[in-house]
Coordinates of C-alpha atoms and ligand atoms in Angstrom, one line a residue:
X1 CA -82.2 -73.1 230.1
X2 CA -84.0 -70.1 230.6
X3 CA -83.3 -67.1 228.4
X4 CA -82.3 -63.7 229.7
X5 CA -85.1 -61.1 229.9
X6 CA -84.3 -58.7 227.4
X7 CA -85.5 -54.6 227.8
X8 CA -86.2 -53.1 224.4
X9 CA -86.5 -49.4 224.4
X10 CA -88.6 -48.0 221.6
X11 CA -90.2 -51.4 221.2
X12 CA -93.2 -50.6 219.8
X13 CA -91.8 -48.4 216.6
X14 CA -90.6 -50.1 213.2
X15 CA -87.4 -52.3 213.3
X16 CA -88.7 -52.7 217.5
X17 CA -91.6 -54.0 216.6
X18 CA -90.1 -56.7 214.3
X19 CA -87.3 -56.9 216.6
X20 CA -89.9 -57.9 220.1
X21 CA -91.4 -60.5 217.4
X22 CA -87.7 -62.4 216.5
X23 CA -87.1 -62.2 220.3
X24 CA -90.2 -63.8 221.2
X25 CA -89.8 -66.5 218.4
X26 CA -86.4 -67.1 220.0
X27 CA -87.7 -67.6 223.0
X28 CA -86.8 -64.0 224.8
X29 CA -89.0 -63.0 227.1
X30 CA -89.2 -59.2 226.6
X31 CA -90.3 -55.9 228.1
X32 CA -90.8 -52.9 226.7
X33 CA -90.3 -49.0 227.3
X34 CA -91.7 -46.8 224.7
X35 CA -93.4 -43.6 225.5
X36 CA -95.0 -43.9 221.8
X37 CA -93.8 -40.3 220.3
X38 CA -94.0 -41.7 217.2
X39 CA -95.8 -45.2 217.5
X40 CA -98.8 -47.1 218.7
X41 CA -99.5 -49.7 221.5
X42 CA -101.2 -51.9 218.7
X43 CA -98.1 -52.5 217.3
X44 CA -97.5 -54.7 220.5
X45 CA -100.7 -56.5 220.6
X46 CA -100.2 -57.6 217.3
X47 CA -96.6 -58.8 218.0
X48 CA -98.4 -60.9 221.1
X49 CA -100.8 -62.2 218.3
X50 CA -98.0 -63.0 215.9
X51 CA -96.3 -65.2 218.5
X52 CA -98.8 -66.4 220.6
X53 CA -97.1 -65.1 223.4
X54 CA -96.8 -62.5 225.8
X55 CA -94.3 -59.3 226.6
X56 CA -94.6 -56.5 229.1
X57 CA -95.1 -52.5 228.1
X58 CA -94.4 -49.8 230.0
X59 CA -95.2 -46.7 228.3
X60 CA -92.7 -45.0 229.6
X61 CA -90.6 -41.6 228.8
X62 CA -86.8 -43.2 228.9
X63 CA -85.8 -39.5 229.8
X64 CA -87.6 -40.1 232.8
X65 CA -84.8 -41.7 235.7
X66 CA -87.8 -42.7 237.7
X67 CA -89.7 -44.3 235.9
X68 CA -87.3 -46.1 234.0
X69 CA -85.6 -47.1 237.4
X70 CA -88.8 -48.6 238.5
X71 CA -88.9 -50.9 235.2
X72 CA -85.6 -52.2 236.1
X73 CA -86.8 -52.5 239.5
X74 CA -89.1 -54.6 238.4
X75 CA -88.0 -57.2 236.3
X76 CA -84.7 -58.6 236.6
X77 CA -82.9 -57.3 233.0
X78 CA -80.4 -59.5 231.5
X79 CA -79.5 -57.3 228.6
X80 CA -81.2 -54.1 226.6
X81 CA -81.9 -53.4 223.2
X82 CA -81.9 -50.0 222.4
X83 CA -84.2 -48.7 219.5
X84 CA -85.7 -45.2 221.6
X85 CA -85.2 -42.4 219.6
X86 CA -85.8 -39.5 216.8
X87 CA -84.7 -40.1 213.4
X88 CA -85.7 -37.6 210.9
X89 CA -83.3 -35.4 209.5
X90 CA -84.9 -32.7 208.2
X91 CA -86.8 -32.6 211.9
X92 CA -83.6 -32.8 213.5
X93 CA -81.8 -29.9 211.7
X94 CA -84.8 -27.3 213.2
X95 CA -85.0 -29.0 216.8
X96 CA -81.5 -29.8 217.5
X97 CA -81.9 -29.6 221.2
X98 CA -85.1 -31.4 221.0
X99 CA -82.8 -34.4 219.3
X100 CA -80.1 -34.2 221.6
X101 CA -82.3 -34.3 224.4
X102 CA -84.3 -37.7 223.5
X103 CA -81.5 -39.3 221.9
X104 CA -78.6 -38.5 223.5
X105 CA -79.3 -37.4 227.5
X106 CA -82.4 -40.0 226.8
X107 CA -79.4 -42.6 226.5
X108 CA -77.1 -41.1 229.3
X109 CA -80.5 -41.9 231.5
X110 CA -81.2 -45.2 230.3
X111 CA -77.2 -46.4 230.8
X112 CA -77.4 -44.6 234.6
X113 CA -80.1 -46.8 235.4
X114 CA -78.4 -50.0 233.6
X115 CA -75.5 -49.1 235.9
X116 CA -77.6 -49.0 238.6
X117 CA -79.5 -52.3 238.1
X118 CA -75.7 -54.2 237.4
X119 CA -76.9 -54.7 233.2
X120 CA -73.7 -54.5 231.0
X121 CA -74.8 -55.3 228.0
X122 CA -76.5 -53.3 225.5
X123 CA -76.7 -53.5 221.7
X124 CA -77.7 -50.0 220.2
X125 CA -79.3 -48.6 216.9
X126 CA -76.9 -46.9 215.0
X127 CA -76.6 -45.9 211.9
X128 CA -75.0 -45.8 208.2
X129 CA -75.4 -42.3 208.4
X130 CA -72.2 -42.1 210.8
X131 CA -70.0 -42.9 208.2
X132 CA -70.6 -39.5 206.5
X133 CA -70.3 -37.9 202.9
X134 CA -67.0 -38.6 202.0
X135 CA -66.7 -42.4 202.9
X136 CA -65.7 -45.0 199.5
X137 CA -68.9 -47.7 198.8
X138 CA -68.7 -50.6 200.4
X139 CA -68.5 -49.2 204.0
X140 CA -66.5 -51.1 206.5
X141 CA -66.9 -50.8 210.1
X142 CA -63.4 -49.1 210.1
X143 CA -63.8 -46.5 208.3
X144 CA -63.8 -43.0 209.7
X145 CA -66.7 -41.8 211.0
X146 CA -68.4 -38.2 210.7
X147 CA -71.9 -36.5 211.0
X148 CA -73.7 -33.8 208.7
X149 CA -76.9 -33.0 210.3
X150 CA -77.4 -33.2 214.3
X151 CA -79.9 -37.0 214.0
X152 CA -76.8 -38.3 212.5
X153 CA -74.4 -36.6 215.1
X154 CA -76.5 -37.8 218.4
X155 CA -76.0 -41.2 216.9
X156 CA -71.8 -40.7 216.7
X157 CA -72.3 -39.0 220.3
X158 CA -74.1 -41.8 221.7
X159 CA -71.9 -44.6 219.8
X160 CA -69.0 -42.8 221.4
X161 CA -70.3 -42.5 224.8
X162 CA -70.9 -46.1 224.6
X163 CA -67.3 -46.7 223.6
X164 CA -65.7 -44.7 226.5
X165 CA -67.7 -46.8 229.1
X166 CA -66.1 -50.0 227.1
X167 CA -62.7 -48.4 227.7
X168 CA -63.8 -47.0 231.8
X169 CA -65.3 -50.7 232.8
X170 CA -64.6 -53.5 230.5
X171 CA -67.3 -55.6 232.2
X172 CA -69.3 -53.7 230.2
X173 CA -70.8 -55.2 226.4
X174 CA -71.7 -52.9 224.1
X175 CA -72.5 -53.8 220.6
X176 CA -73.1 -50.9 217.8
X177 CA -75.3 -52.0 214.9
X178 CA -74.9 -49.6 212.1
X179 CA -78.3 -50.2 209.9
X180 CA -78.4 -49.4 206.0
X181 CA -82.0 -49.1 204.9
X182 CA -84.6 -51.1 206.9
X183 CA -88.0 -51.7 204.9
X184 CA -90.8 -54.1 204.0
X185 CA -92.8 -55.8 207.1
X186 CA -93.8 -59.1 208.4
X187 CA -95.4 -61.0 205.6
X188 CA -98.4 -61.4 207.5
X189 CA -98.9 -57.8 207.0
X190 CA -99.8 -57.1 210.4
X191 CA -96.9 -55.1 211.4
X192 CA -95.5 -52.4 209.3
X193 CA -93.7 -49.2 208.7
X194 CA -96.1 -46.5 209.7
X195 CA -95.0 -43.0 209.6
X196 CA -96.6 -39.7 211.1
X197 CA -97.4 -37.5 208.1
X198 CA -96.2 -37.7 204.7
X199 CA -92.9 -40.0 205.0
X200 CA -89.3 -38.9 204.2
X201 CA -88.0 -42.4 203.7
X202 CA -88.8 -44.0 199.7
X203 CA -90.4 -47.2 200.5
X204 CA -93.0 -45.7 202.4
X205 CA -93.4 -43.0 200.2
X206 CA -93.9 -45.5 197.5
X207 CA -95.9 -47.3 199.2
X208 CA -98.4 -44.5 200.2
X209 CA -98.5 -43.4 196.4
X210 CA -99.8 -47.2 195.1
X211 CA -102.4 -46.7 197.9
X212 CA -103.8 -43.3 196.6
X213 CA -102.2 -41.2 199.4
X214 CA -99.9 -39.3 197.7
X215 CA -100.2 -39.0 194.0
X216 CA -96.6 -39.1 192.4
X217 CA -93.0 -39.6 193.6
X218 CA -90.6 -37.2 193.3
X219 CA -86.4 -39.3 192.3
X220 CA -84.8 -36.9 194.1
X221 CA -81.6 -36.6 191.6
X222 CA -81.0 -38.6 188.2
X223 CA -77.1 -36.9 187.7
X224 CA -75.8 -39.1 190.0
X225 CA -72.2 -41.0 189.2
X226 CA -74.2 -44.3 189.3
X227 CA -75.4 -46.7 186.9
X228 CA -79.0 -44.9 186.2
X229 CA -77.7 -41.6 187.9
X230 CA -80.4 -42.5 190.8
X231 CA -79.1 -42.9 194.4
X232 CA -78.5 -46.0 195.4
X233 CA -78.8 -47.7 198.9
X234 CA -78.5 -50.8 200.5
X235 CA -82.1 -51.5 201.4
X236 CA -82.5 -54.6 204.1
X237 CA -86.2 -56.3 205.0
X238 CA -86.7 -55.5 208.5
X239 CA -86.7 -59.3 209.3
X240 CA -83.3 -59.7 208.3
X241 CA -82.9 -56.8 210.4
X242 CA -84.2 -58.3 213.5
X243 CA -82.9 -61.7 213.3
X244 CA -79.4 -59.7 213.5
X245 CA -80.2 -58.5 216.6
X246 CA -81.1 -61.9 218.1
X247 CA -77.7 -62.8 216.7
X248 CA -76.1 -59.9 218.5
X249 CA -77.3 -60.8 221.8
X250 CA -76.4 -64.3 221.2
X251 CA -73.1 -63.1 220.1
X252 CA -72.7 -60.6 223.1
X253 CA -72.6 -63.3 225.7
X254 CA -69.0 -64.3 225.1
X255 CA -67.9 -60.6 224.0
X256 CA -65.1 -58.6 225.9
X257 CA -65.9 -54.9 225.4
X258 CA -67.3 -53.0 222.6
X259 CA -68.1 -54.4 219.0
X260 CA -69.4 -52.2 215.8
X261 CA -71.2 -54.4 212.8
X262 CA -73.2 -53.2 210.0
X263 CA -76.5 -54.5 209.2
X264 CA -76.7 -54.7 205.3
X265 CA -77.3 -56.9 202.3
X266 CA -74.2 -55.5 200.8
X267 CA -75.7 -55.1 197.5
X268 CA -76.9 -51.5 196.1
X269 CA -80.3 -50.6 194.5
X270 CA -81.4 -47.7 192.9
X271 CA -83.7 -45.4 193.4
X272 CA -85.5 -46.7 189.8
X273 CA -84.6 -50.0 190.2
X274 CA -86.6 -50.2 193.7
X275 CA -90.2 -48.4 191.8
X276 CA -89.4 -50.9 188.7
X277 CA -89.3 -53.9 191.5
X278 CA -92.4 -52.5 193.3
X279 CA -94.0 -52.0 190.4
X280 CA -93.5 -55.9 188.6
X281 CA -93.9 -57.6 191.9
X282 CA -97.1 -56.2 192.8
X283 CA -98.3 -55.1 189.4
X284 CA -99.1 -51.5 190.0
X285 CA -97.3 -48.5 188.0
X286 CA -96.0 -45.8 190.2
X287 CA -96.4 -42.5 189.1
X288 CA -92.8 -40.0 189.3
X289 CA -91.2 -37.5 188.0
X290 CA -87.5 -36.2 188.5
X291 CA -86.3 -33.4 190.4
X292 CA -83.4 -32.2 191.8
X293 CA -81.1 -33.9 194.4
X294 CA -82.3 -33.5 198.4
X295 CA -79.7 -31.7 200.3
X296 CA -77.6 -34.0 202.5
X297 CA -78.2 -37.4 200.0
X298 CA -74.8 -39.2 199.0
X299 CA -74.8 -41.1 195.7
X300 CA -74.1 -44.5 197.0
X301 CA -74.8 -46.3 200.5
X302 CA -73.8 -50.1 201.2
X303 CA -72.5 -52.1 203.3
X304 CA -69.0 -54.6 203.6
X305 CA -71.3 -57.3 205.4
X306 CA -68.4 -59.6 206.1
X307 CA -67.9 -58.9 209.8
X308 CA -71.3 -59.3 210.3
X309 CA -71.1 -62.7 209.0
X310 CA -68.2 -64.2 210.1
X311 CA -68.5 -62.6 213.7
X312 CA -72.3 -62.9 214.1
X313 CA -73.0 -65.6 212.0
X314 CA -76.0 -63.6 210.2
X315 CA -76.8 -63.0 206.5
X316 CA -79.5 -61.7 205.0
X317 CA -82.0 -64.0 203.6
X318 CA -84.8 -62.0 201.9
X319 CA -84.7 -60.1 198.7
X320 CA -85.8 -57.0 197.2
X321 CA -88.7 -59.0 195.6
X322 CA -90.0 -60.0 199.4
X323 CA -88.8 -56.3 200.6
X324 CA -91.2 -54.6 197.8
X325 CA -94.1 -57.2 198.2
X326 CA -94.1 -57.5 202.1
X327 CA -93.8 -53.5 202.0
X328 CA -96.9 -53.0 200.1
X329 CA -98.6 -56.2 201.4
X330 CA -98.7 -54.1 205.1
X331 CA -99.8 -51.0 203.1
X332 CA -102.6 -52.5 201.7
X333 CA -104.0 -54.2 204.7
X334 CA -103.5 -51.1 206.7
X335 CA -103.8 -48.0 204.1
X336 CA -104.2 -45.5 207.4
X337 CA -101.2 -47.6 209.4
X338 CA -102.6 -49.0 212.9
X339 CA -105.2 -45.6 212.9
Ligands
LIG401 P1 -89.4 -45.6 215.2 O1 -89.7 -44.1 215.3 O2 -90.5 -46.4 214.5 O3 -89.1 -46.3 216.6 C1 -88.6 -45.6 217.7 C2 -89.5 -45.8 218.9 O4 -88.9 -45.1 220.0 C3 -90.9 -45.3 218.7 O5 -91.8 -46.3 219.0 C4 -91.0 -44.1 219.6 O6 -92.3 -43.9 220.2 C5 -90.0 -44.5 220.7 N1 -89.4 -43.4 221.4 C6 -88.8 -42.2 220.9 N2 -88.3 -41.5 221.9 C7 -88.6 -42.1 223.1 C8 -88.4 -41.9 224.5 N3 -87.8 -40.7 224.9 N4 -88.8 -42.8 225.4 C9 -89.4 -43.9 225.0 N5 -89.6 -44.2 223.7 C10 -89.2 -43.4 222.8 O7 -88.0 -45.8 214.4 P2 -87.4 -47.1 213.8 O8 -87.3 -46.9 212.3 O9 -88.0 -48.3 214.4 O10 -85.9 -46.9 214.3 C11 -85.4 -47.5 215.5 C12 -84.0 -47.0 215.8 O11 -83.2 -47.4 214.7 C13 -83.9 -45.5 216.0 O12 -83.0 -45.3 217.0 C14 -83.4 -45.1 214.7 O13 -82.6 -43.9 214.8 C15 -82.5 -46.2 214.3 N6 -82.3 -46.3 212.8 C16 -83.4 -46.4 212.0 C17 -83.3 -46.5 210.6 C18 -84.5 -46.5 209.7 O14 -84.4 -46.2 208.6 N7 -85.7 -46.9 210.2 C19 -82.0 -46.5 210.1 C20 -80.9 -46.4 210.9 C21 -81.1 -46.4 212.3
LIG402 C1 -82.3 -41.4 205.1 C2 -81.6 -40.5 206.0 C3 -80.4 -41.1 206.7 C4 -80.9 -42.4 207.4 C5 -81.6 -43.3 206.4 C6 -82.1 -44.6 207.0 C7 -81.9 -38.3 205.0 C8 -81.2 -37.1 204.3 N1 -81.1 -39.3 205.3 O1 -81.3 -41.8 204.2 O2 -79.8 -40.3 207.7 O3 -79.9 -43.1 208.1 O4 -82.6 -42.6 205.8 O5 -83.2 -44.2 207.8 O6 -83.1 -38.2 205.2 N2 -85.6 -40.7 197.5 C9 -86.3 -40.2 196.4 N3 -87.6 -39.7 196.7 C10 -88.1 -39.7 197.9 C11 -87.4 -40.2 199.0 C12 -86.1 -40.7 198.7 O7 -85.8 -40.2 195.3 O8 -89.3 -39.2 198.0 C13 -84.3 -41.3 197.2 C14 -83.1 -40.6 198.0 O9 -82.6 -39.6 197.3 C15 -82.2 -41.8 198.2 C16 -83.1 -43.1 198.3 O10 -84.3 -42.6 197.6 O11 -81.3 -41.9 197.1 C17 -83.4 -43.5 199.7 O12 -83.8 -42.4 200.4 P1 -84.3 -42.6 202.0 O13 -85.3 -43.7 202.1 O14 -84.7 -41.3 202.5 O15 -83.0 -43.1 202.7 P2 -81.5 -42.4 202.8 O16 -81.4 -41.3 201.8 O17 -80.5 -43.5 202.7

């Protein structure tokens, strides 16, 4: 039987990218909006290359009603992945309009134009972020939810938003993936994490530093209440990531309604644990000193994955060995990203 055509917004950017490739694998044939703010089109011909297949791109604005309208008009959608948006902090605490704007009208767009077409089901990016400052490690999807900066509110505005049309028109199948921390890349290396300027994210932070970029890493806090007093976070290879999306969509065909699951290994590392793993896996020291926490960091991040698998039927497969290697095997087959 044919598989649905599946719309990804933001298809060309990090976990989209990986995410087209799983589709395509699965046998998905996919288009793609993404008016590459913050990625490249060659992200998409490699994907093609990968799989030896083809997808559509539109680079299009999804703020744009018309010209999203006219993709839909075009291709009969049978569900939409949503990926399309800003995610830095720091960024989003001096432009909050400009954050609220792409992410969350962006969104309001995007799901008039769903209405519009008759698609019902969409599985969205969200976040671990939503579940705040105060939550207990592990985090289960239950758990009350708050924001502290406004990237990490348009993500509890948009999952809300999402909920309410759940609740208005139950034909309606919206799944919330709440992602810990995506890294590594394909092992091929041809399709990676590649940040505009110098990254906020550690992996590819460490990454640029074993490639001469930048020259030392800065552990941002060692008086944490954890085990070496480093942060620690639940850090996922981005295949695992995408291969729970495929599972989502294949799990969204019998859903009623909404559904929330995190995306996580369940297991924490540590800020020092992750450079000592980079460093034996792909024998190169990393240069860092200490300094004081960031503002905004909690000490620990991970995920209660057992919704995730019992309900989606998805575990993660890959370690932090193949995250740290496939990371820097990308990094070192593209030291200037897809430039
Ligand atoms: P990314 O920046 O690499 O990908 C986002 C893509 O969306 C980019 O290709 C960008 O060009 C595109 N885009 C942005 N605004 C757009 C618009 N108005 N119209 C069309 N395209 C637009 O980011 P990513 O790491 O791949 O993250 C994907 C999604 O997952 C984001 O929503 C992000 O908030 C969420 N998320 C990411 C992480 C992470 O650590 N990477 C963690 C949790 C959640
Ligand atoms: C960041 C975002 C969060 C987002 C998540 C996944 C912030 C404040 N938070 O969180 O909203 O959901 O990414 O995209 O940006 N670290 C260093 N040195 C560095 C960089 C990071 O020591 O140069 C430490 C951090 O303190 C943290 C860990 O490494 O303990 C991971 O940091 P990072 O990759 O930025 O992810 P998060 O902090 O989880």
């Amino acid at each position: 039987m044919m598989k649905p055509l599946i719309l990804v917004t933001g298809g060309a950017g990090y976990v989209g990218s990986h995410t087209c490739l799983s589709l395509l694998e699965a046998g998905y044939p996919v288009v793609v909006v993404d008016n590459l703010s913050n990625s490249k089109a060659e992200s998409l011909r490699r994907v093609e290359k990968l799989s030896a297949k083809k997808l559509f791109f539109y680079p299009v604005d999804i703020c744009d009603p018309e010209a999203l309208k006219k993709v839909f008009m075009l291709h009969s959608v049978g569900a939409v992945i949503h990926f399309a948006g800003f995610k830095a902090v720091g960024e989003s605490v001096e432009k909050p309009l400009e954050y609220y704007h792409n992410n969350v009208y962006g969104t309001m767009v995007l799901l008039e134009c769903m209405r519009e077409a008759g698609v019902r089901t969409i599985i969205f990016s969200s976040s671990a972020t939503v579940y705040g400052m105060t939550e207990k490690v592990p985090f289960r999807e239950d758990a009350p939810t708050s924001a502290t900066n406004p990237y990490g509110r348009s993500k509890l505005f948009i999952e809300h938003i999402l909920l309410d049309l759940c609740v208005a028109d139950p034909s309606w199948r919206v799944t919330l993936l709440r992602y810990f921390n995506p890294v590594g890349a394909h092992p091929s290396g041809e399709i990676g994490e590649d940040p505009r300027g110098i990254p906020n994210n550690l992996m590819p932070f460490v990454c640029q530093v074993a490639v001469g970029r930048l020259k030392e890493l800065q552990v941002f806090g060692n008086d944490y209440p954890t085990p070496d007093g480093t942060g620690v976070r639940d850090y996922i290879h981005v295949l695992d990531l995408a291969e729970g999306h495929v599972k989502a969509l294949e799990a969204a065909e019998t859903q009623q309604g909404a559904a929330i699951y995190n995306l996580g290994t369940g297991r924490g590392h540590s800020v020092l644990e992750l450079i000592r793993a980079f460093e034996k896996a792909n024998g190169i020291k990393i240069p860092y000193s200490i300094s004081g926490r960031r503002p905004g960091d909690i000490a620990a991040s991970y995920a209660d994955v057992q919704k995730a698998e019992k309900c989606l039927n998805w575990k993660t497969q890959r370690t932090l060995e193949d995250m740290v290697r496939d990371a820097w095997n990308w990094q070192k087959k593209n030291p200037e990203g897809y430039a």
